[in-house]
């Protein structure tokens, strides 16, 4: 039995989620685990090295560093918007507040479709490595199943079902599982990097191994359109997922601050991990297109498995270490399978609460305090999409990483622009606000738009992606990565139009109206009428002009969304006739 009755609304908004269940550390763990560091590097590093039509080569660490910049800038945007409205819908809610219902709906869809698509990759990896890991204990017949499409698909579906069930059982159960899975994964990754670098610096590596150079971190000698932009779309993929820490904001302690801090900390931890592992991998394997070289197309799908036997050797110890490396990728993919379900379920929960999708998706389990239809629906949709792509061609799964880069750039970039527009009235009220709410989010958004445009152009080329036999991977004669990426976004446009015809209230701004960071009187000096919003629901609708021209003498103005005191007046901006003012909503 499920319920839509809100539970603990003061801590969890009005959606019924379990407020205060997670602290900062748990949020960071979920944020980092969502990126699947081991799997992301294994599946992406080869493509980063190859770059686009021109290879990035030893500059791959520079590409990874460059990809961090927009990720950090957008993480700042998430942090600032979360202060105003800690809603689990994140981009959906914030974009709707800033730009209106259509933009908000598409932002929410960007999250949903990206998460559903990546589940196919994650399930495929988890299924394959399940057999590889078990087969490593002297069971070659089981290990051989890792190359059996039917067996891997069944195992992948089991993983989707298992992680959906864990997410269904509660956010605290999910967090405890992540502690174990992420801990093992990070330990193995650091050991792998240290082992590789030790061999390189002691002269016990391979003839083609390279001594790390600081110049590897400078990608600006590469061509932007032919190398940097396409490689960045892949590199962005390895950082993607930290926003899960913000998606669970209504279930954290101090929801206005903790999730945003967790997002920023997660990106910094990922940068450190990726920098170390990428340098170590490039140094040991080199960037050649033969053997274990990172530019060898045969290694692109899983560079760690290609490097492992050479790095660890064929003895008993080497076999154990290789098995543990494989297990780290298994735990990485399975952990990310779970943490991919979390943000999608909460995005659809928020969309349903505001009547942007069917209200059944707003149902909350009365005991576990988790979204029911949203969680189970995510599992079912992911399984169906996985089966569809596997049935058409397993090779198409390779196209998903590039297409995901397009979707990630789409909704992350939209969040950056939403932050600037939401805070536009008070951006210059302080130097900090001008940087953290204006410059950083804007730069992050612009960078992602540029990468998106170049990515679409490159991915659409028929010969951009080829399978192991040298055959072009296309859909309708167009590069599969571009078709999947743009097609996924366009499907959302169709669904949005259909829902707008069926239930127009959300699109009329009746359930989630636009607003910005208005200033109001401190709550102790005003009446009882309240305005719409999360924190703002406890405030009166007495709006103070940014220049304080109507501020009563001796009274204190505060931000309507964050409750922060506003110390300095700002220039009065021109009126926005399309923006509903508080008191008229």
Coordinates of C-alpha atoms in Angstrom, one line a residue:
X1 CA 0.0 0.0 0.0
X2 CA 1.3 3.5 -0.8
X3 CA 0.4 6.9 0.3
X4 CA 0.7 10.4 -1.0
X5 CA 0.3 12.0 2.5
X6 CA 3.3 14.2 3.3
X7 CA 5.5 13.0 6.2
X8 CA 7.7 15.4 8.1
X9 CA 7.0 18.4 5.8
X10 CA 9.3 20.7 7.8
X11 CA 12.3 18.5 6.9
X12 CA 11.3 17.1 3.6
X13 CA 9.3 19.7 1.8
X14 CA 5.8 18.5 1.1
X15 CA 6.6 15.2 -0.7
X16 CA 6.7 12.8 2.2
X17 CA 10.4 11.7 1.8
X18 CA 12.4 10.9 4.9
X19 CA 13.9 14.2 6.0
X20 CA 17.2 14.3 7.9
X21 CA 18.2 10.8 7.0
X22 CA 21.6 11.6 5.5
X23 CA 24.5 13.8 6.6
X24 CA 27.3 15.4 4.6
X25 CA 29.5 12.3 4.4
X26 CA 26.7 10.1 3.2
X27 CA 25.7 12.7 0.6
X28 CA 29.3 12.9 -0.7
X29 CA 29.5 9.0 -0.8
X30 CA 26.3 8.9 -2.8
X31 CA 27.5 11.7 -5.1
X32 CA 30.9 10.1 -5.8
X33 CA 29.5 6.6 -6.2
X34 CA 27.0 7.8 -8.7
X35 CA 29.8 8.6 -11.1
X36 CA 31.0 5.0 -11.0
X37 CA 34.7 6.0 -11.1
X38 CA 36.2 2.6 -11.9
X39 CA 33.7 1.8 -14.6
X40 CA 33.7 5.3 -16.1
X41 CA 37.5 5.3 -16.5
X42 CA 37.5 1.8 -17.8
X43 CA 34.8 2.5 -20.4
X44 CA 35.9 6.1 -21.4
X45 CA 39.6 6.6 -21.1
X46 CA 40.4 4.9 -24.4
X47 CA 37.9 7.2 -26.2
X48 CA 39.4 10.3 -24.4
X49 CA 42.8 9.3 -25.7
X50 CA 41.6 8.8 -29.2
X51 CA 39.7 12.2 -29.0
X52 CA 38.0 13.0 -32.2
X53 CA 39.3 13.1 -35.8
X54 CA 42.7 14.0 -34.1
X55 CA 43.9 12.0 -31.1
X56 CA 44.4 13.6 -27.7
X57 CA 47.1 11.1 -26.9
X58 CA 49.2 11.9 -23.8
X59 CA 47.1 15.0 -23.3
X60 CA 44.3 12.8 -21.9
X61 CA 45.0 14.0 -18.3
X62 CA 44.6 17.6 -19.6
X63 CA 41.2 16.7 -21.1
X64 CA 40.1 15.2 -17.8
X65 CA 41.3 18.4 -16.0
X66 CA 39.5 20.6 -18.6
X67 CA 36.3 18.6 -18.2
X68 CA 36.4 19.3 -14.5
X69 CA 36.1 23.0 -15.0
X70 CA 32.5 23.1 -16.3
X71 CA 31.6 20.4 -13.8
X72 CA 32.8 22.5 -10.9
X73 CA 31.1 25.6 -12.2
X74 CA 27.8 23.8 -12.6
X75 CA 28.2 22.2 -9.2
X76 CA 28.4 25.8 -7.8
X77 CA 25.2 26.6 -9.7
X78 CA 23.5 23.6 -8.1
X79 CA 24.8 24.7 -4.7
X80 CA 23.4 28.2 -5.1
X81 CA 20.0 27.1 -6.5
X82 CA 19.6 24.5 -3.8
X83 CA 19.9 27.3 -1.2
X84 CA 16.9 29.0 -2.7
X85 CA 14.8 25.8 -3.1
X86 CA 16.0 22.4 -1.9
X87 CA 13.7 20.5 -4.1
X88 CA 14.5 16.9 -5.3
X89 CA 13.4 17.9 -8.8
X90 CA 16.6 20.0 -9.1
X91 CA 16.9 21.1 -12.7
X92 CA 13.3 20.5 -13.4
X93 CA 12.1 22.8 -10.5
X94 CA 14.8 25.4 -10.9
X95 CA 14.5 25.8 -14.6
X96 CA 10.7 26.1 -14.3
X97 CA 11.1 28.8 -11.6
X98 CA 13.6 30.7 -13.8
X99 CA 12.3 30.3 -17.3
X100 CA 8.9 28.7 -17.1
X101 CA 7.2 25.3 -17.4
X102 CA 8.3 24.2 -20.8
X103 CA 12.0 24.7 -20.1
X104 CA 11.6 23.1 -16.7
X105 CA 9.8 20.1 -18.2
X106 CA 12.6 19.6 -20.7
X107 CA 15.2 19.9 -18.0
X108 CA 13.5 17.2 -16.0
X109 CA 13.3 15.0 -19.0
X110 CA 17.0 15.5 -19.7
X111 CA 17.7 13.9 -16.3
X112 CA 15.2 11.1 -16.8
X113 CA 16.3 10.0 -20.3
X114 CA 20.0 10.3 -19.6
X115 CA 19.6 8.1 -16.5
X116 CA 17.5 5.5 -18.3
X117 CA 20.0 5.3 -21.2
X118 CA 23.1 4.9 -19.0
X119 CA 21.4 2.1 -17.1
X120 CA 21.9 0.0 -20.3
X121 CA 25.6 0.5 -20.1
X122 CA 25.8 -0.1 -16.4
X123 CA 23.7 -3.2 -16.6
X124 CA 25.8 -4.6 -19.5
X125 CA 29.0 -4.0 -17.5
X126 CA 27.6 -5.4 -14.2
X127 CA 26.3 -8.5 -16.0
X128 CA 29.5 -9.1 -17.9
X129 CA 31.8 -8.6 -14.8
X130 CA 29.6 -10.8 -12.7
X131 CA 30.7 -13.8 -14.7
X132 CA 34.3 -12.5 -15.0
X133 CA 34.6 -12.2 -11.2
X134 CA 33.0 -15.6 -10.4
X135 CA 35.0 -17.2 -13.2
X136 CA 38.2 -15.8 -11.6
X137 CA 37.9 -18.5 -8.9
X138 CA 39.0 -21.3 -11.2
X139 CA 35.7 -21.5 -13.1
X140 CA 36.6 -20.9 -16.8
X141 CA 33.2 -22.0 -18.0
X142 CA 31.5 -19.3 -15.9
X143 CA 34.1 -16.7 -17.1
X144 CA 33.3 -17.6 -20.7
X145 CA 29.7 -16.5 -20.1
X146 CA 31.0 -12.9 -20.0
X147 CA 31.0 -13.0 -23.8
X148 CA 27.6 -14.6 -24.1
X149 CA 25.1 -11.9 -25.0
X150 CA 22.0 -13.8 -23.6
X151 CA 23.7 -14.6 -20.3
X152 CA 25.0 -11.1 -19.8
X153 CA 21.6 -9.6 -20.6
X154 CA 19.9 -11.8 -18.0
X155 CA 22.5 -11.0 -15.4
X156 CA 22.2 -7.2 -16.2
X157 CA 18.4 -7.4 -15.8
X158 CA 18.9 -9.1 -12.4
X159 CA 21.2 -6.3 -11.3
X160 CA 18.6 -3.7 -12.4
X161 CA 16.0 -5.5 -10.4
X162 CA 18.2 -5.9 -7.3
X163 CA 19.2 -2.2 -7.2
X164 CA 15.7 -1.1 -7.8
X165 CA 14.6 -3.1 -4.8
X166 CA 17.4 -1.6 -2.6
X167 CA 16.3 1.9 -3.6
X168 CA 12.7 1.0 -2.9
X169 CA 13.6 -0.1 0.6
X170 CA 14.8 3.3 1.8
X171 CA 17.5 6.0 1.3
X172 CA 19.4 4.9 4.4
X173 CA 19.7 1.3 3.1
X174 CA 20.9 2.7 -0.2
X175 CA 23.6 4.9 1.5
X176 CA 24.9 1.9 3.6
X177 CA 25.3 -0.2 0.5
X178 CA 27.2 2.7 -1.2
X179 CA 29.7 2.9 1.7
X180 CA 30.8 -0.7 1.1
X181 CA 30.8 -0.6 -2.7
X182 CA 32.5 2.8 -3.1
X183 CA 35.1 2.0 -0.4
X184 CA 36.3 -1.1 -2.2
X185 CA 36.3 0.6 -5.6
X186 CA 38.4 3.6 -4.5
X187 CA 41.0 1.4 -2.7
X188 CA 41.5 -0.8 -5.7
X189 CA 41.8 2.3 -8.1
X190 CA 44.4 3.9 -5.9
X191 CA 46.3 0.6 -5.6
X192 CA 46.2 0.2 -9.4
X193 CA 47.6 3.7 -10.0
X194 CA 50.3 3.3 -7.3
X195 CA 51.3 -0.1 -8.7
X196 CA 51.5 1.2 -12.3
X197 CA 53.5 4.3 -11.4
X198 CA 55.9 2.3 -9.2
X199 CA 56.7 0.1 -12.2
X200 CA 57.2 3.1 -14.4
X201 CA 59.5 5.0 -12.1
X202 CA 61.6 1.9 -11.1
X203 CA 62.2 1.0 -14.8
X204 CA 60.1 -2.2 -14.5
X205 CA 57.4 -1.2 -16.9
X206 CA 57.0 -1.9 -20.6
X207 CA 59.3 -0.5 -23.4
X208 CA 56.4 1.8 -24.5
X209 CA 55.7 3.1 -21.1
X210 CA 56.2 6.8 -20.5
X211 CA 57.5 9.0 -17.6
X212 CA 54.7 11.4 -16.6
X213 CA 55.2 15.0 -17.7
X214 CA 53.5 18.2 -16.5
X215 CA 52.8 19.0 -20.2
X216 CA 50.2 16.2 -20.2
X217 CA 47.9 18.5 -18.2
X218 CA 47.9 21.2 -20.9
X219 CA 45.2 20.4 -23.5
X220 CA 45.2 23.8 -25.2
X221 CA 47.8 22.7 -27.8
X222 CA 45.0 20.5 -29.3
X223 CA 42.4 21.5 -31.9
X224 CA 39.1 22.4 -30.2
X225 CA 36.7 21.2 -32.8
X226 CA 38.5 18.0 -33.9
X227 CA 39.9 16.9 -30.5
X228 CA 38.9 18.8 -27.4
X229 CA 35.1 19.1 -27.9
X230 CA 34.5 15.4 -28.8
X231 CA 36.9 14.2 -26.1
X232 CA 35.3 16.6 -23.6
X233 CA 31.9 15.0 -24.1
X234 CA 33.4 11.7 -23.1
X235 CA 35.3 13.2 -20.3
X236 CA 32.2 14.9 -19.0
X237 CA 30.6 11.5 -18.8
X238 CA 33.2 10.3 -16.2
X239 CA 32.2 13.2 -13.9
X240 CA 28.5 12.9 -14.4
X241 CA 26.5 11.7 -11.4
X242 CA 27.6 14.0 -8.6
X243 CA 24.2 15.8 -8.8
X244 CA 22.6 12.8 -7.2
X245 CA 23.9 14.3 -3.9
X246 CA 21.5 17.2 -4.6
X247 CA 18.7 15.1 -5.9
X248 CA 18.4 13.6 -2.4
X249 CA 18.4 17.1 -0.8
X250 CA 14.9 16.6 0.8
X251 CA 16.3 13.6 2.7
X252 CA 19.4 15.2 4.1
X253 CA 20.1 17.2 7.3
X254 CA 20.2 20.9 6.7
X255 CA 18.8 20.5 3.1
X256 CA 19.6 24.1 2.1
X257 CA 23.3 23.7 2.6
X258 CA 24.4 20.0 2.9
X259 CA 23.5 18.8 -0.6
X260 CA 25.3 21.7 -2.4
X261 CA 28.4 21.3 -0.3
X262 CA 28.3 17.6 -1.1
X263 CA 28.1 18.2 -4.8
X264 CA 31.1 20.5 -4.8
X265 CA 33.2 18.2 -2.6
X266 CA 32.3 15.3 -4.8
X267 CA 33.6 17.0 -7.9
X268 CA 36.9 17.8 -6.2
X269 CA 37.3 14.2 -4.9
X270 CA 36.6 12.9 -8.4
X271 CA 39.2 15.3 -9.9
X272 CA 41.9 14.0 -7.6
X273 CA 41.0 10.4 -8.2
X274 CA 40.8 10.8 -12.0
X275 CA 44.0 12.8 -12.3
X276 CA 46.0 10.1 -10.4
X277 CA 44.5 7.1 -12.2
X278 CA 44.6 8.7 -15.7
X279 CA 48.3 9.7 -15.4
X280 CA 49.2 6.3 -14.1
X281 CA 47.3 4.5 -16.9
X282 CA 48.7 6.7 -19.7
X283 CA 52.2 6.3 -18.3
X284 CA 52.1 2.5 -18.0
X285 CA 50.1 1.6 -21.2
X286 CA 51.2 4.4 -23.5
X287 CA 49.0 5.9 -26.2
X288 CA 49.9 3.6 -29.0
X289 CA 47.3 1.7 -31.2
X290 CA 48.9 -1.7 -30.7
X291 CA 48.9 -4.1 -27.8
X292 CA 47.7 -2.5 -24.5
X293 CA 48.1 1.0 -25.9
X294 CA 45.2 3.2 -25.0
X295 CA 44.6 4.2 -28.7
X296 CA 44.0 0.5 -29.6
X297 CA 40.3 0.3 -30.6
X298 CA 40.2 -3.2 -29.1
X299 CA 40.9 -1.8 -25.7
X300 CA 38.4 1.1 -25.8
X301 CA 35.5 -0.7 -24.2
X302 CA 37.6 -1.7 -21.1
X303 CA 41.1 -0.4 -20.8
X304 CA 41.7 -1.9 -17.3
X305 CA 41.0 -5.4 -18.4
X306 CA 43.4 -4.9 -21.3
X307 CA 46.2 -3.5 -19.1
X308 CA 45.6 -5.7 -16.0
X309 CA 47.4 -9.0 -17.2
X310 CA 50.5 -7.0 -18.3
X311 CA 50.6 -4.9 -15.2
X312 CA 50.0 -7.6 -12.6
X313 CA 51.6 -10.6 -14.3
X314 CA 50.3 -14.1 -14.8
X315 CA 51.3 -15.6 -11.4
X316 CA 49.0 -16.4 -8.5
X317 CA 49.3 -12.9 -7.0
X318 CA 48.7 -11.4 -10.4
X319 CA 45.5 -13.4 -10.9
X320 CA 44.2 -12.3 -7.5
X321 CA 45.0 -8.6 -8.2
X322 CA 43.4 -8.9 -11.7
X323 CA 40.3 -10.5 -10.1
X324 CA 40.1 -7.7 -7.6
X325 CA 40.4 -5.1 -10.4
X326 CA 37.6 -6.7 -12.2
X327 CA 35.5 -6.8 -9.0
X328 CA 36.1 -3.1 -8.5
X329 CA 34.5 -2.4 -12.0
X330 CA 31.7 -4.7 -11.0
X331 CA 31.0 -2.9 -7.7
X332 CA 31.4 0.4 -9.6
X333 CA 28.8 -0.4 -12.2
X334 CA 26.4 -2.0 -9.6
X335 CA 26.8 1.0 -7.3
X336 CA 26.1 3.4 -10.1
X337 CA 23.1 1.4 -11.2
X338 CA 21.6 2.0 -7.7
X339 CA 22.5 5.7 -7.5
X340 CA 21.2 6.3 -11.0
X341 CA 17.8 5.1 -9.9
X342 CA 17.8 7.5 -7.0
X343 CA 17.9 10.9 -8.8
X344 CA 15.5 9.7 -11.6
X345 CA 12.9 8.5 -9.1
X346 CA 13.1 11.8 -7.2
X347 CA 13.0 13.9 -10.4
X348 CA 9.8 12.1 -11.5
X349 CA 8.4 12.4 -8.0
X350 CA 8.8 16.2 -8.1
X351 CA 7.4 16.4 -11.6
X352 CA 4.4 14.4 -10.4
X353 CA 3.9 16.6 -7.3
X354 CA 3.7 19.6 -9.6
X355 CA 1.5 17.8 -12.0
X356 CA 4.0 17.8 -14.8
X357 CA 3.5 14.1 -15.3
X358 CA 0.8 11.6 -14.0
X359 CA 0.3 12.1 -10.2
X360 CA 0.7 8.4 -9.5
X361 CA 4.5 8.9 -9.7
X362 CA 4.1 11.1 -6.6
X363 CA 3.2 8.2 -4.4
X364 CA 5.4 7.5 -1.3
X365 CA 5.7 4.3 0.6
X366 CA 4.2 4.7 4.1
X367 CA 7.0 2.7 5.8
X368 CA 10.1 3.2 3.7
X369 CA 9.3 6.8 2.7
X370 CA 10.6 6.3 -0.8
X371 CA 8.9 7.0 -4.1
X372 CA 7.1 3.9 -5.2
X373 CA 5.8 4.3 -8.7
X374 CA 8.8 6.5 -9.6
X375 CA 11.4 4.0 -8.3
X376 CA 9.8 0.9 -9.8
X377 CA 9.0 2.7 -13.0
X378 CA 12.6 3.7 -13.4
X379 CA 13.6 0.1 -13.0
X380 CA 11.1 -1.1 -15.6
X381 CA 11.9 1.6 -18.1
X382 CA 15.6 0.9 -17.8
X383 CA 15.1 -2.8 -18.2
X384 CA 12.9 -2.2 -21.3
X385 CA 15.4 0.1 -22.9
X386 CA 18.3 -2.3 -22.2
X387 CA 16.4 -5.1 -23.8
X388 CA 15.6 -3.0 -26.8
X389 CA 19.1 -1.9 -27.5
X390 CA 20.5 -5.4 -26.9
X391 CA 17.9 -6.8 -29.3
X392 CA 18.8 -4.3 -32.0
X393 CA 22.6 -4.5 -31.6
X394 CA 24.9 -4.8 -28.7
X395 CA 27.2 -2.5 -30.6
X396 CA 24.7 0.3 -30.2
X397 CA 25.5 0.2 -26.5
X398 CA 28.9 1.7 -27.4
X399 CA 27.1 4.7 -28.9
X400 CA 25.4 5.5 -25.6
X401 CA 28.4 7.1 -23.9
X402 CA 28.8 9.9 -26.6
X403 CA 25.0 10.5 -26.7
X404 CA 24.9 10.7 -22.9
X405 CA 27.5 13.5 -23.2
X406 CA 25.0 15.5 -25.2
X407 CA 22.2 15.0 -22.7
X408 CA 24.5 15.8 -19.8
X409 CA 25.7 19.0 -21.5
X410 CA 22.0 19.9 -22.1
X411 CA 20.6 19.7 -18.6
X412 CA 23.8 20.7 -16.8
X413 CA 24.2 23.7 -19.0
X414 CA 20.5 24.6 -18.6
X415 CA 21.0 24.6 -14.8
X416 CA 23.9 27.0 -15.1
X417 CA 21.7 29.5 -17.1
X418 CA 18.8 29.0 -14.7
X419 CA 21.0 30.0 -11.8
X420 CA 22.0 33.3 -13.5
X421 CA 18.5 34.1 -14.5
X422 CA 16.9 33.2 -11.2
X423 CA 19.3 35.5 -9.2
X424 CA 19.4 38.2 -11.9
X425 CA 17.7 40.8 -9.7
X426 CA 20.3 40.6 -6.9
X427 CA 23.4 39.3 -8.8
X428 CA 25.4 42.5 -8.1
X429 CA 24.3 42.9 -4.5
X430 CA 27.7 41.5 -3.4
X431 CA 31.0 40.4 -5.0
X432 CA 30.4 36.9 -3.9
X433 CA 27.0 36.7 -5.6
X434 CA 28.3 38.2 -8.8
X435 CA 30.9 35.4 -9.0
X436 CA 29.1 32.4 -7.5
X437 CA 25.6 33.1 -8.9
X438 CA 26.5 34.9 -12.0
X439 CA 30.0 34.4 -13.5
X440 CA 30.7 30.8 -12.6
X441 CA 27.3 29.3 -13.6
X442 CA 27.3 31.4 -16.8
X443 CA 30.7 30.2 -17.8
X444 CA 29.8 26.6 -17.1
X445 CA 26.6 26.9 -19.2
X446 CA 28.4 28.5 -22.1
X447 CA 31.2 25.9 -22.1
X448 CA 28.7 23.1 -22.2
X449 CA 26.7 24.7 -25.0
X450 CA 29.8 25.0 -27.1
X451 CA 30.7 21.3 -26.4
X452 CA 27.1 20.3 -27.2
X453 CA 27.2 22.0 -30.6
X454 CA 30.5 20.7 -31.6
X455 CA 29.6 17.3 -30.3
X456 CA 26.5 17.1 -32.4
X457 CA 28.4 18.1 -35.6
X458 CA 31.1 15.5 -35.0
X459 CA 28.8 12.6 -33.8
X460 CA 26.5 13.0 -36.8
X461 CA 29.3 12.0 -39.2
X462 CA 28.5 8.4 -40.6
X463 CA 32.0 7.2 -39.9
X464 CA 32.4 8.8 -36.5
X465 CA 31.8 5.5 -34.6
X466 CA 32.8 2.1 -36.0
X467 CA 32.4 -1.4 -34.7
X468 CA 35.1 -4.0 -34.3
X469 CA 34.8 -5.0 -37.9
X470 CA 35.3 -1.4 -39.2
X471 CA 31.6 -1.0 -40.0
X472 CA 30.0 2.4 -39.4
X473 CA 27.5 2.4 -36.5
X474 CA 24.7 4.6 -37.9
X475 CA 20.9 5.0 -37.6
X476 CA 19.2 6.2 -40.8
X477 CA 22.7 6.9 -42.2
X478 CA 23.5 9.4 -39.4
X479 CA 26.1 8.7 -36.7
X480 CA 24.4 6.7 -34.0
X481 CA 25.7 8.9 -31.1
X482 CA 24.0 12.0 -32.5
X483 CA 20.8 10.2 -33.3
X484 CA 20.5 8.7 -29.8
X485 CA 21.4 12.0 -28.1
X486 CA 19.2 14.3 -30.1
X487 CA 16.5 11.7 -30.5
X488 CA 16.3 11.2 -26.8
X489 CA 15.7 14.9 -26.2
X490 CA 13.1 15.1 -29.0
X491 CA 11.1 12.2 -27.5
X492 CA 10.7 14.5 -24.5
X493 CA 9.3 17.2 -26.7
X494 CA 6.6 14.8 -28.0
X495 CA 5.7 13.5 -24.5
X496 CA 5.5 17.1 -23.2
X497 CA 3.1 18.2 -25.9
X498 CA 0.9 15.1 -25.2
X499 CA 0.8 15.8 -21.5
X500 CA 0.2 19.5 -22.1
X501 CA -3.0 18.6 -24.0
X502 CA -4.1 16.1 -21.4
X503 CA -3.3 18.2 -18.2
X504 CA -2.4 21.8 -18.9
X505 CA -2.4 23.1 -15.3
X506 CA 1.4 22.8 -14.9
X507 CA 2.0 24.5 -18.3
X508 CA -0.2 27.4 -17.3
X509 CA 2.1 28.0 -14.3
X510 CA -0.6 27.1 -11.8
X511 CA 1.3 24.4 -10.0
X512 CA 4.9 25.6 -10.3
X513 CA 5.0 29.4 -11.1
X514 CA 8.0 31.4 -12.0
X515 CA 9.8 33.4 -9.4
X516 CA 13.2 34.9 -8.5
X517 CA 15.1 35.8 -5.4
X518 CA 12.7 38.4 -4.1
X519 CA 13.3 40.2 -0.8
X520 CA 10.8 40.2 2.0
X521 CA 10.5 41.4 5.5
X522 CA 11.9 39.3 8.3
X523 CA 9.1 36.9 9.4
X524 CA 8.8 38.2 13.0
X525 CA 7.5 41.6 11.8
X526 CA 4.8 40.6 9.3
X527 CA 1.4 39.0 9.0
X528 CA 0.4 35.4 8.4
X529 CA -0.3 35.1 4.7
X530 CA 2.3 32.9 3.1
X531 CA 3.8 32.5 -0.4
X532 CA 4.4 29.4 -2.5
X533 CA 7.7 27.5 -2.1
X534 CA 9.7 25.2 0.1
X535 CA 11.4 27.5 2.7
X536 CA 9.4 30.4 1.5
X537 CA 6.2 28.7 2.6
X538 CA 6.8 30.0 6.1
X539 CA 7.2 33.6 5.0
X540 CA 4.7 36.4 4.4
X541 CA 4.1 37.9 0.9
X542 CA 5.4 41.3 1.7
X543 CA 7.8 42.0 -1.1
X544 CA 10.6 44.6 -0.6
X545 CA 12.1 46.4 -3.6
X546 CA 15.7 45.6 -4.3
X547 CA 16.6 49.3 -3.7
X548 CA 14.8 49.1 -0.3
X549 CA 12.6 52.0 -1.3
X550 CA 9.5 50.5 0.5
X551 CA 11.4 49.1 3.5
X552 CA 9.7 50.2 6.7
X553 CA 12.1 52.0 9.1
X554 CA 13.9 49.7 11.5
X555 CA 12.9 46.5 9.8
X556 CA 15.1 43.8 8.3
X557 CA 14.8 42.5 4.8
X558 CA 15.6 38.8 4.0
X559 CA 15.8 36.7 0.9
X560 CA 12.4 35.0 0.4
X561 CA 14.0 31.7 -0.5
X562 CA 17.1 31.3 1.7
X563 CA 16.1 33.5 4.7
X564 CA 19.5 35.2 4.5
X565 CA 19.6 38.8 5.6
X566 CA 20.0 41.3 2.7
X567 CA 22.5 43.9 3.9
X568 CA 22.9 46.2 0.9
X569 CA 20.3 47.6 -1.5
X570 CA 20.6 47.0 -5.2
X571 CA 19.6 49.0 -8.2
X572 CA 16.0 48.5 -9.1
X573 CA 15.9 46.3 -12.2
X574 CA 13.3 46.8 -15.0
X575 CA 10.0 45.2 -14.3
X576 CA 9.5 41.7 -15.8
X577 CA 5.8 41.5 -16.8
X578 CA 6.0 37.8 -17.3
X579 CA 7.2 37.1 -13.8
X580 CA 4.5 36.6 -11.1
X581 CA 5.2 38.6 -8.0
X582 CA 4.8 37.2 -4.6
X583 CA 1.5 38.2 -3.3
X584 CA -0.1 37.6 -6.7
X585 CA 0.6 33.9 -6.9

